[in-house]
PDB file of C-alpha atoms and ligand atoms in Angstrom:
ATOM      1  CA  MET A   1     143.031 120.488 158.251  1.00  0.00           C
ATOM      2  CA  VAL A   2     139.825 122.495 158.624  1.00  0.00           C
ATOM      3  CA  ASN A   3     136.262 121.145 158.725  1.00  0.00           C
ATOM      4  CA  ILE A   4     133.562 123.589 157.703  1.00  0.00           C
ATOM      5  CA  ILE A   5     129.850 123.869 156.991  1.00  0.00           C
ATOM      6  CA  LEU A   6     128.613 126.083 154.128  1.00  0.00           C
ATOM      7  CA  LEU A   7     125.162 127.255 155.207  1.00  0.00           C
ATOM      8  CA  GLY A   8     122.686 129.173 153.079  1.00  0.00           C
ATOM      9  CA  PRO A   9     119.433 128.986 151.123  1.00  0.00           C
ATOM     10  CA  PRO A  10     119.112 127.292 147.714  1.00  0.00           C
ATOM     11  CA  GLY A  11     121.242 129.160 145.191  1.00  0.00           C
ATOM     12  CA  ALA A  12     123.376 130.945 147.811  1.00  0.00           C
ATOM     13  CA  GLY A  13     126.517 129.617 146.094  1.00  0.00           C
ATOM     14  CA  LYS A  14     127.444 126.772 148.462  1.00  0.00           C
ATOM     15  CA  GLY A  15     128.311 124.302 145.698  1.00  0.00           C
ATOM     16  CA  THR A  16     130.222 126.912 143.686  1.00  0.00           C
ATOM     17  CA  GLN A  17     132.434 127.853 146.643  1.00  0.00           C
ATOM     18  CA  ALA A  18     132.825 124.238 147.790  1.00  0.00           C
ATOM     19  CA  LYS A  19     134.265 123.253 144.403  1.00  0.00           C
ATOM     20  CA  ARG A  20     136.813 126.074 144.594  1.00  0.00           C
ATOM     21  CA  LEU A  21     137.900 124.931 148.049  1.00  0.00           C
ATOM     22  CA  VAL A  22     138.314 121.367 146.745  1.00  0.00           C
ATOM     23  CA  ASP A  23     140.555 122.625 143.925  1.00  0.00           C
ATOM     24  CA  GLU A  24     142.535 125.095 146.002  1.00  0.00           C
ATOM     25  CA  ARG A  25     142.850 123.412 149.412  1.00  0.00           C
ATOM     26  CA  GLN A  26     142.644 119.638 148.968  1.00  0.00           C
ATOM     27  CA  MET A  27     139.395 119.630 150.893  1.00  0.00           C
ATOM     28  CA  VAL A  28     136.677 117.013 150.325  1.00  0.00           C
ATOM     29  CA  GLN A  29     133.144 118.221 149.512  1.00  0.00           C
ATOM     30  CA  LEU A  30     130.347 116.237 151.153  1.00  0.00           C
ATOM     31  CA  SER A  31     127.170 117.444 149.446  1.00  0.00           C
ATOM     32  CA  THR A  32     124.081 115.547 150.586  1.00  0.00           C
ATOM     33  CA  GLY A  33     122.232 116.969 147.556  1.00  0.00           C
ATOM     34  CA  ASP A  34     124.815 115.409 145.177  1.00  0.00           C
ATOM     35  CA  MET A  35     124.733 112.113 147.096  1.00  0.00           C
ATOM     36  CA  LEU A  36     120.932 111.996 146.923  1.00  0.00           C
ATOM     37  CA  ARG A  37     120.934 112.817 143.191  1.00  0.00           C
ATOM     38  CA  GLU A  38     123.407 109.956 142.685  1.00  0.00           C
ATOM     39  CA  ALA A  39     121.145 107.625 144.684  1.00  0.00           C
ATOM     40  CA  ARG A  40     118.087 108.551 142.633  1.00  0.00           C
ATOM     41  CA  HIS A  41     119.881 107.699 139.402  1.00  0.00           C
ATOM     42  CA  SER A  42     121.099 104.381 140.815  1.00  0.00           C
ATOM     43  CA  GLY A  43     117.604 102.854 140.676  1.00  0.00           C
ATOM     44  CA  THR A  44     117.721 101.709 144.322  1.00  0.00           C
ATOM     45  CA  GLU A  45     114.709 101.621 146.626  1.00  0.00           C
ATOM     46  CA  MET A  46     116.111 104.629 148.520  1.00  0.00           C
ATOM     47  CA  GLY A  47     116.592 106.457 145.211  1.00  0.00           C
ATOM     48  CA  HIS A  48     112.914 106.007 144.346  1.00  0.00           C
ATOM     49  CA  ARG A  49     111.831 107.204 147.772  1.00  0.00           C
ATOM     50  CA  VAL A  50     113.858 110.426 147.653  1.00  0.00           C
ATOM     51  CA  SER A  51     113.104 111.395 144.029  1.00  0.00           C
ATOM     52  CA  GLU A  52     109.577 112.646 144.577  1.00  0.00           C
ATOM     53  CA  VAL A  53     110.519 114.593 147.737  1.00  0.00           C
ATOM     54  CA  MET A  54     113.479 116.299 146.033  1.00  0.00           C
ATOM     55  CA  ASP A  55     111.587 117.272 142.874  1.00  0.00           C
ATOM     56  CA  ARG A  56     108.878 118.868 144.996  1.00  0.00           C
ATOM     57  CA  GLY A  57     111.479 120.796 147.012  1.00  0.00           C
ATOM     58  CA  GLY A  58     110.896 119.084 150.370  1.00  0.00           C
ATOM     59  CA  LEU A  59     113.514 117.718 152.762  1.00  0.00           C
ATOM     60  CA  VAL A  60     114.529 114.058 152.753  1.00  0.00           C
ATOM     61  CA  THR A  61     114.375 112.317 156.164  1.00  0.00           C
ATOM     62  CA  ASP A  62     117.098 113.042 158.711  1.00  0.00           C
ATOM     63  CA  GLU A  63     117.909 109.320 159.018  1.00  0.00           C
ATOM     64  CA  ILE A  64     118.756 108.981 155.312  1.00  0.00           C
ATOM     65  CA  VAL A  65     121.050 112.014 155.113  1.00  0.00           C
ATOM     66  CA  ILE A  66     122.773 111.345 158.441  1.00  0.00           C
ATOM     67  CA  GLY A  67     123.492 107.806 157.187  1.00  0.00           C
ATOM     68  CA  LEU A  68     124.966 109.191 153.946  1.00  0.00           C
ATOM     69  CA  ILE A  69     127.298 111.525 155.836  1.00  0.00           C
ATOM     70  CA  GLU A  70     128.482 108.764 158.176  1.00  0.00           C
ATOM     71  CA  GLU A  71     129.236 106.504 155.190  1.00  0.00           C
ATOM     72  CA  ASN A  72     131.335 109.215 153.534  1.00  0.00           C
ATOM     73  CA  LEU A  73     133.407 110.451 156.473  1.00  0.00           C
ATOM     74  CA  HIS A  74     136.055 107.773 155.902  1.00  0.00           C
ATOM     75  CA  HIS A  75     137.444 109.605 152.823  1.00  0.00           C
ATOM     76  CA  ASP A  76     141.019 110.794 153.021  1.00  0.00           C
ATOM     77  CA  ALA A  77     140.663 114.591 153.346  1.00  0.00           C
ATOM     78  CA  PRO A  78     144.070 116.229 153.822  1.00  0.00           C
ATOM     79  CA  GLY A  79     142.553 119.721 153.796  1.00  0.00           C
ATOM     80  CA  GLY A  80     139.433 118.755 155.772  1.00  0.00           C
ATOM     81  CA  PHE A  81     135.741 118.313 154.949  1.00  0.00           C
ATOM     82  CA  ILE A  82     133.249 120.789 153.515  1.00  0.00           C
ATOM     83  CA  PHE A  83     129.695 119.970 154.567  1.00  0.00           C
ATOM     84  CA  ASP A  84     127.577 121.413 151.743  1.00  0.00           C
ATOM     85  CA  GLY A  85     123.805 121.343 152.268  1.00  0.00           C
ATOM     86  CA  PHE A  86     124.194 119.425 155.531  1.00  0.00           C
ATOM     87  CA  PRO A  87     123.089 119.837 158.274  1.00  0.00           C
ATOM     88  CA  ARG A  88     119.656 121.227 157.400  1.00  0.00           C
ATOM     89  CA  THR A  89     117.772 120.548 160.659  1.00  0.00           C
ATOM     90  CA  LEU A  90     118.631 120.757 164.346  1.00  0.00           C
ATOM     91  CA  LYS A  91     118.539 116.946 164.525  1.00  0.00           C
ATOM     92  CA  GLN A  92     121.100 116.737 161.704  1.00  0.00           C
ATOM     93  CA  ALA A  93     123.278 119.341 163.452  1.00  0.00           C
ATOM     94  CA  ASP A  94     123.261 117.332 166.691  1.00  0.00           C
ATOM     95  CA  ALA A  95     124.020 114.155 164.735  1.00  0.00           C
ATOM     96  CA  LEU A  96     126.957 115.812 162.941  1.00  0.00           C
ATOM     97  CA  GLY A  97     128.440 116.938 166.276  1.00  0.00           C
ATOM     98  CA  ALA A  98     128.133 113.394 167.630  1.00  0.00           C
ATOM     99  CA  VAL A  99     129.601 111.690 164.566  1.00  0.00           C
ATOM    100  CA  LEU A 100     132.557 114.099 164.438  1.00  0.00           C
ATOM    101  CA  ASP A 101     133.188 113.433 168.147  1.00  0.00           C
ATOM    102  CA  ARG A 102     133.101 109.671 167.610  1.00  0.00           C
ATOM    103  CA  ASN A 103     135.669 110.022 164.832  1.00  0.00           C
ATOM    104  CA  GLY A 104     137.964 112.284 166.885  1.00  0.00           C
ATOM    105  CA  MET A 105     137.218 115.257 164.629  1.00  0.00           C
ATOM    106  CA  SER A 106     135.875 118.743 165.238  1.00  0.00           C
ATOM    107  CA  LEU A 107     133.988 121.438 163.403  1.00  0.00           C
ATOM    108  CA  ASP A 108     136.065 124.583 162.841  1.00  0.00           C
ATOM    109  CA  HIS A 109     133.803 127.075 161.049  1.00  0.00           C
ATOM    110  CA  VAL A 110     130.247 127.523 159.874  1.00  0.00           C
ATOM    111  CA  VAL A 111     130.122 129.989 156.998  1.00  0.00           C
ATOM    112  CA  GLU A 112     126.681 131.473 156.449  1.00  0.00           C
ATOM    113  CA  MET A 113     126.282 132.761 152.888  1.00  0.00           C
ATOM    114  CA  GLN A 114     123.806 135.641 153.076  1.00  0.00           C
ATOM    115  CA  VAL A 115     121.794 136.441 149.967  1.00  0.00           C
ATOM    116  CA  ASP A 116     118.710 138.399 149.049  1.00  0.00           C
ATOM    117  CA  ASP A 117     115.743 136.085 148.288  1.00  0.00           C
ATOM    118  CA  ALA A 118     114.921 138.083 145.154  1.00  0.00           C
ATOM    119  CA  ALA A 119     118.293 137.139 143.640  1.00  0.00           C
ATOM    120  CA  LEU A 120     117.719 133.429 144.165  1.00  0.00           C
ATOM    121  CA  VAL A 121     115.086 132.928 141.463  1.00  0.00           C
ATOM    122  CA  ALA A 122     117.472 134.247 138.796  1.00  0.00           C
ATOM    123  CA  ARG A 123     120.338 132.152 140.174  1.00  0.00           C
ATOM    124  CA  ILE A 124     118.333 128.933 140.332  1.00  0.00           C
ATOM    125  CA  THR A 125     116.478 129.200 137.033  1.00  0.00           C
ATOM    126  CA  GLY A 126     119.708 130.067 135.147  1.00  0.00           C
ATOM    127  CA  ARG A 127     121.816 127.267 136.627  1.00  0.00           C
ATOM    128  CA  TYR A 128     123.151 124.247 134.738  1.00  0.00           C
ATOM    129  CA  THR A 129     125.820 121.725 135.689  1.00  0.00           C
ATOM    130  CA  CYS A 130     128.138 119.269 134.016  1.00  0.00           C
ATOM    131  CA  GLY A 131     126.791 115.733 134.437  1.00  0.00           C
ATOM    132  CA  ASN A 132     130.315 114.394 134.043  1.00  0.00           C
ATOM    133  CA  CYS A 133     132.470 116.460 136.449  1.00  0.00           C
ATOM    134  CA  GLY A 134     129.891 118.488 138.433  1.00  0.00           C
ATOM    135  CA  ALA A 135     131.116 121.961 137.361  1.00  0.00           C
ATOM    136  CA  VAL A 136     128.428 124.609 137.995  1.00  0.00           C
ATOM    137  CA  TYR A 137     127.445 127.228 135.384  1.00  0.00           C
ATOM    138  CA  HIS A 138     124.875 129.978 134.924  1.00  0.00           C
ATOM    139  CA  ASP A 139     123.245 131.337 131.751  1.00  0.00           C
ATOM    140  CA  ALA A 140     124.045 134.955 132.674  1.00  0.00           C
ATOM    141  CA  THR A 141     126.821 135.029 135.274  1.00  0.00           C
ATOM    142  CA  LYS A 142     128.974 132.037 134.353  1.00  0.00           C
ATOM    143  CA  PRO A 143     128.257 130.556 130.920  1.00  0.00           C
ATOM    144  CA  THR A 144     130.561 127.944 129.413  1.00  0.00           C
ATOM    145  CA  ALA A 145     133.148 129.441 127.054  1.00  0.00           C
ATOM    146  CA  LYS A 146     131.888 127.215 124.182  1.00  0.00           C
ATOM    147  CA  PRO A 147     128.112 126.735 124.190  1.00  0.00           C
ATOM    148  CA  GLY A 148     127.151 123.201 125.263  1.00  0.00           C
ATOM    149  CA  ILE A 149     130.696 122.154 126.270  1.00  0.00           C
ATOM    150  CA  CYS A 150     131.974 121.990 129.861  1.00  0.00           C
ATOM    151  CA  ASP A 151     135.029 124.260 130.364  1.00  0.00           C
ATOM    152  CA  ALA A 152     136.480 121.934 132.993  1.00  0.00           C
ATOM    153  CA  CYS A 153     136.282 118.500 131.316  1.00  0.00           C
ATOM    154  CA  GLY A 154     135.076 119.041 127.736  1.00  0.00           C
ATOM    155  CA  SER A 155     131.917 116.950 128.224  1.00  0.00           C
ATOM    156  CA  SER A 156     128.731 117.877 126.351  1.00  0.00           C
ATOM    157  CA  ASN A 157     126.607 116.332 129.144  1.00  0.00           C
ATOM    158  CA  LEU A 158     125.257 119.620 130.560  1.00  0.00           C
ATOM    159  CA  ARG A 159     122.068 119.328 132.645  1.00  0.00           C
ATOM    160  CA  ARG A 160     119.424 121.327 134.477  1.00  0.00           C
ATOM    161  CA  ARG A 161     118.003 120.041 137.771  1.00  0.00           C
ATOM    162  CA  ALA A 162     114.354 118.933 138.007  1.00  0.00           C
ATOM    163  CA  ASP A 163     113.882 121.063 141.152  1.00  0.00           C
ATOM    164  CA  ASP A 164     115.330 124.243 139.599  1.00  0.00           C
ATOM    165  CA  ASN A 165     112.000 125.910 138.834  1.00  0.00           C
ATOM    166  CA  GLU A 166     110.040 128.662 140.584  1.00  0.00           C
ATOM    167  CA  ASP A 167     107.404 126.355 142.158  1.00  0.00           C
ATOM    168  CA  ALA A 168     109.923 123.978 143.749  1.00  0.00           C
ATOM    169  CA  LEU A 169     112.105 126.931 144.769  1.00  0.00           C
ATOM    170  CA  LYS A 170     109.229 128.398 146.833  1.00  0.00           C
ATOM    171  CA  ILE A 171     108.991 125.143 148.797  1.00  0.00           C
ATOM    172  CA  ARG A 172     112.786 124.855 149.118  1.00  0.00           C
ATOM    173  CA  LEU A 173     112.924 128.397 150.509  1.00  0.00           C
ATOM    174  CA  MET A 174     110.078 127.701 152.936  1.00  0.00           C
ATOM    175  CA  GLU A 175     111.870 124.569 154.155  1.00  0.00           C
ATOM    176  CA  TYR A 176     115.041 126.637 154.584  1.00  0.00           C
ATOM    177  CA  TYR A 177     113.375 129.302 156.716  1.00  0.00           C
ATOM    178  CA  LYS A 178     111.346 126.822 158.793  1.00  0.00           C
ATOM    179  CA  LYS A 179     113.911 124.083 159.384  1.00  0.00           C
ATOM    180  CA  THR A 180     117.435 125.222 158.440  1.00  0.00           C
ATOM    181  CA  SER A 181     117.673 128.887 159.424  1.00  0.00           C
ATOM    182  CA  PRO A 182     117.492 128.017 163.194  1.00  0.00           C
ATOM    183  CA  LEU A 183     120.989 126.578 162.681  1.00  0.00           C
ATOM    184  CA  ILE A 184     122.314 130.132 162.376  1.00  0.00           C
ATOM    185  CA  GLY A 185     121.502 130.734 166.046  1.00  0.00           C
ATOM    186  CA  TYR A 186     122.637 127.227 166.994  1.00  0.00           C
ATOM    187  CA  TYR A 187     126.132 127.718 165.560  1.00  0.00           C
ATOM    188  CA  TYR A 188     126.349 131.319 166.757  1.00  0.00           C
ATOM    189  CA  ALA A 189     125.776 130.022 170.287  1.00  0.00           C
ATOM    190  CA  LEU A 190     128.571 127.488 169.747  1.00  0.00           C
ATOM    191  CA  GLY A 191     130.913 130.330 168.673  1.00  0.00           C
ATOM    192  CA  LYS A 192     131.377 128.811 165.192  1.00  0.00           C
ATOM    193  CA  LEU A 193     129.412 131.192 162.982  1.00  0.00           C
ATOM    194  CA  ASP A 194     130.802 133.585 160.375  1.00  0.00           C
ATOM    195  CA  THR A 195     128.769 135.405 157.748  1.00  0.00           C
ATOM    196  CA  VAL A 196     129.846 136.343 154.225  1.00  0.00           C
ATOM    197  CA  ASP A 197     128.046 138.356 151.550  1.00  0.00           C
ATOM    198  CA  GLY A 198     126.895 135.720 149.049  1.00  0.00           C
ATOM    199  CA  LEU A 199     125.707 138.402 146.631  1.00  0.00           C
ATOM    200  CA  ALA A 200     129.236 139.619 145.938  1.00  0.00           C
ATOM    201  CA  GLU A 201     131.173 138.524 142.831  1.00  0.00           C
ATOM    202  CA  MET A 202     132.268 134.856 142.994  1.00  0.00           C
ATOM    203  CA  ASP A 203     135.944 135.816 143.526  1.00  0.00           C
ATOM    204  CA  ALA A 204     135.029 138.227 146.322  1.00  0.00           C
ATOM    205  CA  VAL A 205     132.925 135.539 148.038  1.00  0.00           C
ATOM    206  CA  ALA A 206     135.853 133.114 147.715  1.00  0.00           C
ATOM    207  CA  ALA A 207     138.198 135.676 149.292  1.00  0.00           C
ATOM    208  CA  ALA A 208     135.795 136.226 152.202  1.00  0.00           C
ATOM    209  CA  VAL A 209     135.489 132.459 152.782  1.00  0.00           C
ATOM    210  CA  ALA A 210     139.289 132.088 152.624  1.00  0.00           C
ATOM    211  CA  LYS A 211     139.681 134.815 155.243  1.00  0.00           C
ATOM    212  CA  VAL A 212     137.455 132.851 157.627  1.00  0.00           C
ATOM    213  CA  LEU A 213     139.323 129.590 157.003  1.00  0.00           C
ATOM    214  CA  ASP A 214     142.738 131.179 157.443  1.00  0.00           C
ATOM    215  CA  ARG A 215     141.854 132.734 160.782  1.00  0.00           C
ATOM    216  CA  THR A 216     143.544 130.898 163.614  1.00  0.00           C
TER     217      THR A 216
HETATM  218  P1  LIG B 301     121.020 120.661 147.392  1.00  0.00           P
HETATM  219  O1  LIG B 301     121.608 120.022 146.217  1.00  0.00           O
HETATM  220  O2  LIG B 301     121.824 120.794 148.634  1.00  0.00           O
HETATM  221  O3  LIG B 301     120.439 122.065 146.929  1.00  0.00           O
HETATM  222  P2  LIG B 301     120.271 123.488 147.685  1.00  0.00           P
HETATM  223  O4  LIG B 301     120.633 123.584 149.095  1.00  0.00           O
HETATM  224  O5  LIG B 301     118.875 123.874 147.339  1.00  0.00           O
HETATM  225  O6  LIG B 301     121.351 124.318 147.099  1.00  0.00           O
HETATM  226  P3  LIG B 301     121.680 124.497 145.624  1.00  0.00           P
HETATM  227  O7  LIG B 301     122.543 123.375 145.116  1.00  0.00           O
HETATM  228  O8  LIG B 301     120.410 124.752 144.846  1.00  0.00           O
HETATM  229  O9  LIG B 301     122.455 125.877 145.624  1.00  0.00           O
HETATM  230  P4  LIG B 301     123.937 126.283 146.010  1.00  0.00           P
HETATM  231  O10 LIG B 301     123.902 127.107 147.232  1.00  0.00           O
HETATM  232  O11 LIG B 301     124.864 125.110 145.990  1.00  0.00           O
HETATM  233  O12 LIG B 301     124.222 127.244 144.782  1.00  0.00           O
HETATM  234  P5  LIG B 301     125.216 127.086 143.516  1.00  0.00           P
HETATM  235  O13 LIG B 301     126.627 127.204 143.951  1.00  0.00           O
HETATM  236  O14 LIG B 301     124.852 125.903 142.670  1.00  0.00           O
HETATM  237  O15 LIG B 301     119.669 119.908 147.818  1.00  0.00           O
HETATM  238  C1  LIG B 301     118.704 119.502 146.857  1.00  0.00           C
HETATM  239  C2  LIG B 301     117.592 118.719 147.552  1.00  0.00           C
HETATM  240  O16 LIG B 301     118.143 117.514 148.146  1.00  0.00           O
HETATM  241  C3  LIG B 301     116.880 119.422 148.711  1.00  0.00           C
HETATM  242  O17 LIG B 301     115.835 120.260 148.264  1.00  0.00           O
HETATM  243  C4  LIG B 301     116.375 118.219 149.516  1.00  0.00           C
HETATM  244  O18 LIG B 301     115.248 117.634 148.915  1.00  0.00           O
HETATM  245  C5  LIG B 301     117.516 117.232 149.406  1.00  0.00           C
HETATM  246  N1  LIG B 301     118.531 117.382 150.479  1.00  0.00           N
HETATM  247  C6  LIG B 301     119.842 117.711 150.316  1.00  0.00           C
HETATM  248  N2  LIG B 301     120.476 117.747 151.500  1.00  0.00           N
HETATM  249  C7  LIG B 301     119.549 117.443 152.446  1.00  0.00           C
HETATM  250  C8  LIG B 301     119.612 117.356 153.858  1.00  0.00           C
HETATM  251  N3  LIG B 301     120.752 117.580 154.543  1.00  0.00           N
HETATM  252  N4  LIG B 301     118.467 117.035 154.521  1.00  0.00           N
HETATM  253  C9  LIG B 301     117.309 116.780 153.844  1.00  0.00           C
HETATM  254  N5  LIG B 301     117.192 116.865 152.492  1.00  0.00           N
HETATM  255  C10 LIG B 301     118.310 117.192 151.791  1.00  0.00           C
HETATM  256  O19 LIG B 301     124.839 128.431 142.744  1.00  0.00           O
HETATM  257  C11 LIG B 301     123.570 128.617 142.136  1.00  0.00           C
HETATM  258  C12 LIG B 301     123.747 129.375 140.797  1.00  0.00           C
HETATM  259  O20 LIG B 301     124.206 130.704 141.074  1.00  0.00           O
HETATM  260  C13 LIG B 301     124.802 128.735 139.867  1.00  0.00           C
HETATM  261  O21 LIG B 301     124.354 128.797 138.539  1.00  0.00           O
HETATM  262  C14 LIG B 301     126.066 129.594 140.072  1.00  0.00           C
HETATM  263  O22 LIG B 301     126.858 129.649 138.899  1.00  0.00           O
HETATM  264  C15 LIG B 301     125.475 130.951 140.438  1.00  0.00           C
HETATM  265  N6  LIG B 301     126.303 131.668 141.413  1.00  0.00           N
HETATM  266  C16 LIG B 301     126.914 131.142 142.522  1.00  0.00           C
HETATM  267  N7  LIG B 301     127.597 132.103 143.191  1.00  0.00           N
HETATM  268  C17 LIG B 301     127.399 133.276 142.510  1.00  0.00           C
HETATM  269  C18 LIG B 301     127.838 134.622 142.710  1.00  0.00           C
HETATM  270  N8  LIG B 301     128.613 134.967 143.756  1.00  0.00           N
HETATM  271  N9  LIG B 301     127.441 135.555 141.819  1.00  0.00           N
HETATM  272  C19 LIG B 301     126.636 135.215 140.755  1.00  0.00           C
HETATM  273  N10 LIG B 301     126.197 133.954 140.509  1.00  0.00           N
HETATM  274  C20 LIG B 301     126.571 132.986 141.376  1.00  0.00           C
END
């Protein structure tokens, strides 16, 4: 069992690699972005509050996302947990350390996915996902085999995210550099950090991530 964080800017490929690890290693993906998108569609008070912030590209409050992670740590995860898009601030990183401690768990690796900012616009504006199973596609680099039909589950419910546009991406990137990138130094100091080239082909990125996870 291995618990890891996938760290990187919007469009770095965190969700893509997390889904492969779920399929290949019986790991459980905890994506705060997915949890928040679920909450916003649920019509709850919290869902309303986070919608506007997410569409603009800002960060939701630490309290909300820390609460979501705590609620979801009870899942049975034979291969371990993948924290995808969490933590995003130093406060969230401290909270994750504390909650893992309380549950008798530890963090094994933090995999930083390094990408060139210029590549992110093309990645983000070309992305679409399956609203039924969550599979991630891209107009140019990973289109569905049959137009409009998910390869994984056959659903025709393919969607684009409201925050996947150039204006929101600028804010998301700014938030990343101001609030999330300090975590690179934080986890380096804890001896947990590994870096992979997120610009490589998807299979090559997966191989680099696997190499980190398989290291004793
Ligand atoms: P979240 O859903 O976490 O979005 P994000 O971090 O901006 O990351 P993305 O999902 O956009 O990108 P990704 O790295 O997963 O890339 P993907 O694999 O899809 O967060 C959304 C919002 O929720 C935030 O802005 C914030 O408001 C809120 N939020 C979430 N967590 C929070 C937290 N902890 N605290 C506060 N607020 C929080 O890939 C992108 C595209 O590129 C895809 O089309 C894919 O097919 C393609 N691609 C992937 N890899 C490759 C490759 N190697 N080569 C070519 N194409 C590739």
